[in-house]
Coordinates of C-alpha atoms and ligand atoms in Angstrom, one line a residue:
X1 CA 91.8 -19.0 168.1
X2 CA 88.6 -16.9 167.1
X3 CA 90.2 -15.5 164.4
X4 CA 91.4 -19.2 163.2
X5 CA 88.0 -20.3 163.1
X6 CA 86.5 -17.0 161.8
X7 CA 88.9 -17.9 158.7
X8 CA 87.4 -21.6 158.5
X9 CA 84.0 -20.2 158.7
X10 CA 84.4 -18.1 156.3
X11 CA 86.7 -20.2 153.8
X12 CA 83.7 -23.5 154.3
X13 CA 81.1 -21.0 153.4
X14 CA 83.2 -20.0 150.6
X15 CA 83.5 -23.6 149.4
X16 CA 80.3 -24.8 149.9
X17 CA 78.4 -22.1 147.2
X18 CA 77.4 -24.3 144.5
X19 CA 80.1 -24.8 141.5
X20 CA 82.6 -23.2 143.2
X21 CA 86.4 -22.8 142.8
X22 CA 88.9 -20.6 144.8
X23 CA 92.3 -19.4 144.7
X24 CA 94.2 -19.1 148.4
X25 CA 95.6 -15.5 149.3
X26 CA 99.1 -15.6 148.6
X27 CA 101.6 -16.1 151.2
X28 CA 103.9 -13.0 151.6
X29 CA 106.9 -15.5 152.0
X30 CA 105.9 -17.2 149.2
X31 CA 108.9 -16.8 146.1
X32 CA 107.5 -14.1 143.4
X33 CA 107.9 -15.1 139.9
X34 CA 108.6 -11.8 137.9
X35 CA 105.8 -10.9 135.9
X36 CA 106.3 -7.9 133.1
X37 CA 103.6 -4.8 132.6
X38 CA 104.0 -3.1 129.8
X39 CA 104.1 0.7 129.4
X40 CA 100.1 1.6 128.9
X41 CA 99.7 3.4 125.5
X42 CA 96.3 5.5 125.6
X43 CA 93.9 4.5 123.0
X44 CA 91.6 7.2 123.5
X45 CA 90.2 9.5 126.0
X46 CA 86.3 10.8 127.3
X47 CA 84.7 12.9 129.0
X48 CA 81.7 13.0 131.3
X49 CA 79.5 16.4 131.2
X50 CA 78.0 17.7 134.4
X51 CA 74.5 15.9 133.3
X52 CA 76.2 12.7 133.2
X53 CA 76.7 12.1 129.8
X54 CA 79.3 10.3 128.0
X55 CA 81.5 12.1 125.2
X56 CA 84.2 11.5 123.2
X57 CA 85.7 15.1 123.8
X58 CA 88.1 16.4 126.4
X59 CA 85.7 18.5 127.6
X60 CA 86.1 17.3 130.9
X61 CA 90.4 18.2 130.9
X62 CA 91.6 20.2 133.4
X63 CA 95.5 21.3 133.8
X64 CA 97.4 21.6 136.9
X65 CA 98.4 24.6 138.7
X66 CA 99.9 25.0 142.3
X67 CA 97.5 25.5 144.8
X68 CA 97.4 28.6 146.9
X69 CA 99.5 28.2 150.3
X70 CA 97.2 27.5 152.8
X71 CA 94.0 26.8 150.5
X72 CA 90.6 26.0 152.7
X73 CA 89.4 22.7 151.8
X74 CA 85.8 23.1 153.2
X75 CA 85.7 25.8 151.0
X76 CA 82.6 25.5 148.5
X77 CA 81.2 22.4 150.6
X78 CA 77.6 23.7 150.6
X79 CA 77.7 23.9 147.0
X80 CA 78.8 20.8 146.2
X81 CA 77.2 18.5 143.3
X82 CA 77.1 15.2 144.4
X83 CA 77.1 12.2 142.2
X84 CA 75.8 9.5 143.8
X85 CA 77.8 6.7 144.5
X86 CA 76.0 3.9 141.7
X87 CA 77.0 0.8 141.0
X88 CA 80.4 0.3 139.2
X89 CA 78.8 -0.5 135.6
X90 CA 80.5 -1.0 132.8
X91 CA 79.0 0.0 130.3
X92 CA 80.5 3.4 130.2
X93 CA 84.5 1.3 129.5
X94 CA 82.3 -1.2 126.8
X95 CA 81.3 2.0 124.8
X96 CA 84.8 3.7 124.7
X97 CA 85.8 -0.1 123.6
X98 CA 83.5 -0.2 120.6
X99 CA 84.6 3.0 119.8
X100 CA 88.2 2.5 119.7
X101 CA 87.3 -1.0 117.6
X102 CA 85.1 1.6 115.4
X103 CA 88.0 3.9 114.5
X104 CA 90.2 0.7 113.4
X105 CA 87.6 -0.5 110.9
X106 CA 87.3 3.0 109.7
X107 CA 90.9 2.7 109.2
X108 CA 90.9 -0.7 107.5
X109 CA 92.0 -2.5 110.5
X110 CA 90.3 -6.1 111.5
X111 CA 89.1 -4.0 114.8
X112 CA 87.0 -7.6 115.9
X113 CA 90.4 -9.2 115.8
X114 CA 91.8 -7.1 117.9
X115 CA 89.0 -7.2 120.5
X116 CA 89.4 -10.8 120.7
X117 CA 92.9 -10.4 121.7
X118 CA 92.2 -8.4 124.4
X119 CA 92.3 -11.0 127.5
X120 CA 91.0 -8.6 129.9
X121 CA 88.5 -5.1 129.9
X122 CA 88.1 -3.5 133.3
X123 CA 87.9 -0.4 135.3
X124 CA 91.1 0.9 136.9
X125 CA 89.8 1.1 140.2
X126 CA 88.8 -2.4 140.2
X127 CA 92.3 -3.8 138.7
X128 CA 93.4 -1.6 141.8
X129 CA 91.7 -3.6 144.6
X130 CA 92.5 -6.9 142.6
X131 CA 96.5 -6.3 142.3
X132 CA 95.9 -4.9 145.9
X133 CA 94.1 -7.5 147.3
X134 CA 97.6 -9.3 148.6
X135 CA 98.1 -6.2 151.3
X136 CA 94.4 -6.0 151.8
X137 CA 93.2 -6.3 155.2
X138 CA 90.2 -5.4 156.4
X139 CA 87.9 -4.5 153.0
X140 CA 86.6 -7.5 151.0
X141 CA 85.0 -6.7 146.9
X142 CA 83.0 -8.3 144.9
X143 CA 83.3 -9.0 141.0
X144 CA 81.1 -9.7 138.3
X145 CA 82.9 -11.3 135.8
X146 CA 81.1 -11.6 132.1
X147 CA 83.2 -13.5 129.2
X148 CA 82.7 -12.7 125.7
X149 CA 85.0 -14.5 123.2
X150 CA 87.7 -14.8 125.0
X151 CA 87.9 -11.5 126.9
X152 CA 86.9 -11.5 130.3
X153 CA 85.1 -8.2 131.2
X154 CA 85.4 -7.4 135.2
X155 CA 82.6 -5.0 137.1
X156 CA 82.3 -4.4 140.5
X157 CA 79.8 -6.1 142.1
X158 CA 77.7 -4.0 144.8
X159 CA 74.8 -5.0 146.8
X160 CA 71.6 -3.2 146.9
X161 CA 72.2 -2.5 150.9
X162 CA 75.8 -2.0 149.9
X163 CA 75.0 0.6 147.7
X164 CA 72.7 2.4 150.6
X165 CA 75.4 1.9 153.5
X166 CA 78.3 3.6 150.9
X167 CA 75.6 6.5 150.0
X168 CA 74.8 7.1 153.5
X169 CA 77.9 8.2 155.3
X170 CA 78.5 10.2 158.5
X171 CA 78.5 13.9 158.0
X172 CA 82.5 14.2 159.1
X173 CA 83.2 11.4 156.6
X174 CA 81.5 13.5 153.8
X175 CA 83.2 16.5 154.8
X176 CA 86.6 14.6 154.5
X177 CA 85.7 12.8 151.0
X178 CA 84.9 16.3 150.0
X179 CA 88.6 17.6 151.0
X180 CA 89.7 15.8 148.2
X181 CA 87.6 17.0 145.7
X182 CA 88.3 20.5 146.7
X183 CA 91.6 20.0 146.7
X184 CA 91.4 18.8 142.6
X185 CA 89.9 21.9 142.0
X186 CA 92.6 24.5 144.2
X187 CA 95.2 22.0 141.7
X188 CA 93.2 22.6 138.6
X189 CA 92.2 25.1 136.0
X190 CA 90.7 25.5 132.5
X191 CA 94.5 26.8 130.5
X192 CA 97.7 25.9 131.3
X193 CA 99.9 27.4 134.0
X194 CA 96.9 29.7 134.7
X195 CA 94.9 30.1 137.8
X196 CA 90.9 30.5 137.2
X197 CA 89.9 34.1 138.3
X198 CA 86.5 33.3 138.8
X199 CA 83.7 36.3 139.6
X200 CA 82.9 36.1 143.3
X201 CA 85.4 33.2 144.4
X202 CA 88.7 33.3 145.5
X203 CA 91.6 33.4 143.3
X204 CA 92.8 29.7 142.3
X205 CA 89.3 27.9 142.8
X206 CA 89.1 26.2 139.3
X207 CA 85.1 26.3 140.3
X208 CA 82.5 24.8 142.4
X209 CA 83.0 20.6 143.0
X210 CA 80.9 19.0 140.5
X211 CA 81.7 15.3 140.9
X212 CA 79.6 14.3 137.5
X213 CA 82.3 15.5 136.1
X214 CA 85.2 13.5 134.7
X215 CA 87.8 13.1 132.1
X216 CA 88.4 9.4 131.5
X217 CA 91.9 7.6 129.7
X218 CA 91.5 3.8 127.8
X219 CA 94.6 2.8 127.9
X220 CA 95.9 -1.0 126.6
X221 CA 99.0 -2.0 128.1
X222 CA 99.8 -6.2 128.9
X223 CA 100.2 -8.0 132.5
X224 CA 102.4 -11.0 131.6
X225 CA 100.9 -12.8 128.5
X226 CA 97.2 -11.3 128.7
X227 CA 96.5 -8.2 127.1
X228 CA 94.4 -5.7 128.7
X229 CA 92.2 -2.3 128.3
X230 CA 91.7 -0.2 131.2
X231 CA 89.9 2.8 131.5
X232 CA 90.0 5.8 134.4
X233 CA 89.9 9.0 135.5
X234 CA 92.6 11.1 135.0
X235 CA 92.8 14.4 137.5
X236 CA 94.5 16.7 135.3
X237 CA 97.4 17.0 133.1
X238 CA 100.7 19.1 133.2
X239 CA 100.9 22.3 130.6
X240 CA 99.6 20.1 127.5
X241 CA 97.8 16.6 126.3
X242 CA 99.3 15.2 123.4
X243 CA 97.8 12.4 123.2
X244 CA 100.3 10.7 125.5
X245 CA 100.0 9.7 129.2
X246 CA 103.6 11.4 129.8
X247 CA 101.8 14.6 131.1
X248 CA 99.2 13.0 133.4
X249 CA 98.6 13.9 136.8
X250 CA 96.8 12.1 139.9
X251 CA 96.1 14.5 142.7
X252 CA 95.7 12.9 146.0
X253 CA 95.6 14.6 149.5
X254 CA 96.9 13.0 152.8
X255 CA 96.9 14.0 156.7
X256 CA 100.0 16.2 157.5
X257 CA 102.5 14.0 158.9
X258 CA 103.1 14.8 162.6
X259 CA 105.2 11.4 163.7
X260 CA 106.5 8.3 163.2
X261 CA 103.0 6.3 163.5
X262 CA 101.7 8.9 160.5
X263 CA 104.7 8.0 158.0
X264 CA 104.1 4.6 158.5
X265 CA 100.3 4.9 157.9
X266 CA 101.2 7.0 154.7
X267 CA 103.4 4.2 153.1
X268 CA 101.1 2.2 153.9
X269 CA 98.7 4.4 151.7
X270 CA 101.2 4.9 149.0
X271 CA 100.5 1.1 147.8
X272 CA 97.1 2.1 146.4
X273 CA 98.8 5.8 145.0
X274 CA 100.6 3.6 143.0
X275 CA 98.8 1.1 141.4
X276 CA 96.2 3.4 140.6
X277 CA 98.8 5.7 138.7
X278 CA 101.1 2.7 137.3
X279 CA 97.7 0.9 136.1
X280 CA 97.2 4.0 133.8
X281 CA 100.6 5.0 132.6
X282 CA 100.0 8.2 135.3
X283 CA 103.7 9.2 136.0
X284 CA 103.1 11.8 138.5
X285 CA 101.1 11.9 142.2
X286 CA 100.7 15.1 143.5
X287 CA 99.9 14.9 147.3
X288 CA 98.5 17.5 149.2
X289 CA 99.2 17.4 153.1
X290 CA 96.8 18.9 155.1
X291 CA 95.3 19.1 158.3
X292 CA 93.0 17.2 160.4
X293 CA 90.6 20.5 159.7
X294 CA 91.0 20.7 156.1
X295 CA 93.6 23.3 155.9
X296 CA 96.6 22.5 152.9
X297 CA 99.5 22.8 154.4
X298 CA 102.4 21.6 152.1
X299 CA 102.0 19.8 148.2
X300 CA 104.4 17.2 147.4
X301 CA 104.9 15.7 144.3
X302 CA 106.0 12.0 143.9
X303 CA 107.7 10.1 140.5
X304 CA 105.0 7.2 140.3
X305 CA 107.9 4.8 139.3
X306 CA 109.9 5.5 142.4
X307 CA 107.7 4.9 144.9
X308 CA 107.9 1.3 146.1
X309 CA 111.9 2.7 146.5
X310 CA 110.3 4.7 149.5
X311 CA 108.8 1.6 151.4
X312 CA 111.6 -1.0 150.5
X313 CA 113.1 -2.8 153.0
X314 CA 110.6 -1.0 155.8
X315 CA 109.0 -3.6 158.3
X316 CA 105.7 -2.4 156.7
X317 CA 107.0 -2.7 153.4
X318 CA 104.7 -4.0 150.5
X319 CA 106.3 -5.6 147.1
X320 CA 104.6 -4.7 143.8
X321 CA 106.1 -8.0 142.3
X322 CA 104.5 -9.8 144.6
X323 CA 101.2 -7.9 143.5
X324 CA 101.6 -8.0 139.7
X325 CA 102.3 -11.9 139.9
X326 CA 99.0 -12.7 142.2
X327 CA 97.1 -10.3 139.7
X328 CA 98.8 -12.5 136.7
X329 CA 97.5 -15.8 138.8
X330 CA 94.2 -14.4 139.4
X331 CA 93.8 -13.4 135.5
X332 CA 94.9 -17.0 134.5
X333 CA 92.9 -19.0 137.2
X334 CA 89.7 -17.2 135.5
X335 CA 90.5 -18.0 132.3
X336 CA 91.2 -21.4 132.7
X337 CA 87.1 -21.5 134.7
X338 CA 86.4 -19.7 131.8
X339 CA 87.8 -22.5 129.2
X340 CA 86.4 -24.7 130.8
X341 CA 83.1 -23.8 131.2
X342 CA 83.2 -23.0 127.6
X343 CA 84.0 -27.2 127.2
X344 CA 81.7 -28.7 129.9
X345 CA 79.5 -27.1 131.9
X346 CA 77.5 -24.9 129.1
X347 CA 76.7 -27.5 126.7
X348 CA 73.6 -26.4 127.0
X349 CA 70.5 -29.3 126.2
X350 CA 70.4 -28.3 122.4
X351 CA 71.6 -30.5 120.1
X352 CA 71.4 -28.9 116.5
X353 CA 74.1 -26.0 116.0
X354 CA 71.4 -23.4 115.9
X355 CA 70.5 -24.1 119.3
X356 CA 74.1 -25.3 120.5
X357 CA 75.4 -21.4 119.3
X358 CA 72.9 -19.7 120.9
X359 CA 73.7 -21.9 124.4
X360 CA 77.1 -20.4 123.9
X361 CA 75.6 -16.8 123.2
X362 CA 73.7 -16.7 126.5
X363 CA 75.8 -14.4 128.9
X364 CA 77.7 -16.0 131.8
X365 CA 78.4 -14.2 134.5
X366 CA 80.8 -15.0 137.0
X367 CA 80.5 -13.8 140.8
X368 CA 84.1 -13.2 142.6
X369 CA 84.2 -12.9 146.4
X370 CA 87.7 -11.4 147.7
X371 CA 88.0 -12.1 151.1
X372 CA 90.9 -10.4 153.0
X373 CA 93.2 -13.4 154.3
X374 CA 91.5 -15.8 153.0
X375 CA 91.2 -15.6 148.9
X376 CA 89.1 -16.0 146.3
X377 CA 86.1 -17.8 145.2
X378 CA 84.3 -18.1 142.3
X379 CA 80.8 -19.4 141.4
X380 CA 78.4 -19.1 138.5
Ligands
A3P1 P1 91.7 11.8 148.0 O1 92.3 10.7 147.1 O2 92.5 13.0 148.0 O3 91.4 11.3 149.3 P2 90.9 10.1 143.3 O4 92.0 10.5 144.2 O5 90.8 8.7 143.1 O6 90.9 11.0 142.1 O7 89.5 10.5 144.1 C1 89.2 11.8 144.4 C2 88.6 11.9 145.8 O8 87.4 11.1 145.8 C3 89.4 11.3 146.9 O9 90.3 12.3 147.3 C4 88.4 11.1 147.9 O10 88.0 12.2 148.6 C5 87.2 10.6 147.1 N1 87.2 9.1 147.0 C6 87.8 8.4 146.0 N2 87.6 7.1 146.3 C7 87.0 7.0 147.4 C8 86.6 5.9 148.2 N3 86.8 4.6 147.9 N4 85.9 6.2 149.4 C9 85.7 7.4 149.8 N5 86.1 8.5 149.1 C10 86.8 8.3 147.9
MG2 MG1 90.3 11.5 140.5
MG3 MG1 92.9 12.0 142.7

């Protein structure tokens, strides 16, 4: 009964924020209309130096290489650079965007034409929690969501004491986000095939965790009718980048897997693996087991596209129909706010066209609450 009422205290606060509209959670019964995704193509890739600055090199690159049996995760923890956690901009995707639209015109190509068909610029992480959101049960997210033309632009919204709670974590919890950080760089090294042999460090250390650091992938690729550019890290890539996402790798560790309890957990974990991977064209996760005290114990690698073949038909199982078509419902119920808001609500009070164009100029942004079995609500 609590929990029924927490729902309806949540869902009436929800609906009474001024202008609002929401969208339920869908039911997991419900019938799931098939909904395509196209193959991402990579438009162009970036990288991030360790002072934080954008380029458009591959500087950032790294290839895989096996780890070393047993590798020590804590390994190079006291030396670890730590970007902070900030808040989600992005600006960093809206610069890679101008650029790609750049290189058409340079070309010949009507580059603003195709920006205006792009329905939908994001983040990958944050397409993540949104196709995600269906299996989602304890985390809620927030959204900005800007509108220019008629692309809708989606940033993660974070709090101010948000912010402080996600920078100020308990010292084990560190120690186990750094685990997988260490692990990229036992995975990783600056030539193909090759282990780093760096002075004074242990052979197959691809070098000390700098988390500034990061090679980035736009890729466009289409869910259902709206076309979309999405932008993320990439880990590393397998013996050479041509240009192509076929070489990609995501590296991802996991708790060895004593039991049934664990494997079920895992699966569970395997529905983020793979939208994060699918979302980028990524066609390989490798996952490295280890244990509770940060020792690698086994690597495993899995085909991206087979996965939800591992969980079918389990109790826990999750559908990534079921995903794609509440992302395709959540994309459309924002456009048609969007529409509408262009019609209506933003008239504005001028009434010459100077004044009337420059209404339409000013920026809306949107504010999405995702609330785990509940929905989502929009305001402006
Ligand atoms: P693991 O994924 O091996 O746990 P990514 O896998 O996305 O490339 O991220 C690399 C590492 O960053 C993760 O390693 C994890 O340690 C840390 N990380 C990523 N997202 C995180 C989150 N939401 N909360 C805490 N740590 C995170
Ligand atoms: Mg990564
Ligand atoms: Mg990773």
């Amino acid at each position: 009964v609590d929990d029924v009422e927490d729902r309806q205290n949540k869902r009436r606060a929800l609906e009474t924020t001024s202008r609002d509209r929401s969208l339920d959670y869908p039911s997991k019964s419900a019938s799931v209309k098939a909904v395509s995704f196209q193959q991402p193509s990579p438009l162009l890739t970036f990288s991030y130096t360790p002072a934080r600055v954008l380029e458009f090199t591959d500087s950032a690159l790294r290839y895989y290489v096996d780890p070393p049996l047993g590798a020590d995760l804590k390994y190079g923890y006291e030396r670890w650079i730590r970007w902070p956690e900030e808040k989600g901009r992005i600006d960093g995707l809206v610069r890679a965007v101008l650029k790609y639209k750049e290189r058409l015109e340079r070309h010949s190509q009507n580059g603003s034409a195709w920006l205006n068909d792009i329905g939908v610029v994001s983040w990958r992480g944050v397409m993540t929690k949104i196709l995600t959101a269906p299996y989602e049960e304890r985390d809620g997210w927030e959204l900005n969501v800007m509108i220019v033309g008629s692309t809708l632009y989606f940033e993660e919204h974070l709090s101010d004491a948000r912010l402080v709670q996600k920078n100020d974590i308990a010292p084990h919890h560190r120690q186990q986000t750094y685990y997988g950080y260490s692990f990229e760089s036992w995975c990783t090294s600056s030539a193909p095939r090759i282990p780093d042999k760096l002075d004074g460090h242990p052979i197959g250390w691809g070098g000390d965790v700098d988390t500034n650091v990061q090679w980035c992938s736009v890729v466009k690729t289409k869910l259902g009718d709206t076309r979309m550019v999405i932008g993320g890290e990439v880990d590393c890539v397998r013996d050479t980048f041509t240009g192509q996402t076929s070489s990609f790798v995501e590296l991802k560790t996991s708790l060895v897997i004593r039991g049934p309890q664990d494997e079920l957990r895992f699966e569970k974990k395997l529905l983020k693996f793979y939208f994060q991977s699918f979302l980028l064209g990524v066609p390989e996760i490798v996952v490295g087991f280890r244990t509770p005290s940060g020792r690698m114990n086994t690597i495993q690698s899995f085909k991206t596209m087979e996965i939800p073949r591992l969980v079918r038909g389990k109790p826990h199982a999750w559908d990534p129909l079921l995903c794609l078509d509440w992302g395709h419902r959540f994309i459309t119920f924002l456009k048609s706010i969007a529409v509408a808001t262009d019609t209506d609500d933003v008239r504005g009070d001028s009434n010459n066209e100077e004044g009337k164009m420059a209404d339409r100029a000013k920026t809306r942004v949107w504010r999405v609450k995702f609330l785990p079995r509940v929905g989502v609500s929009v305001s402006l």
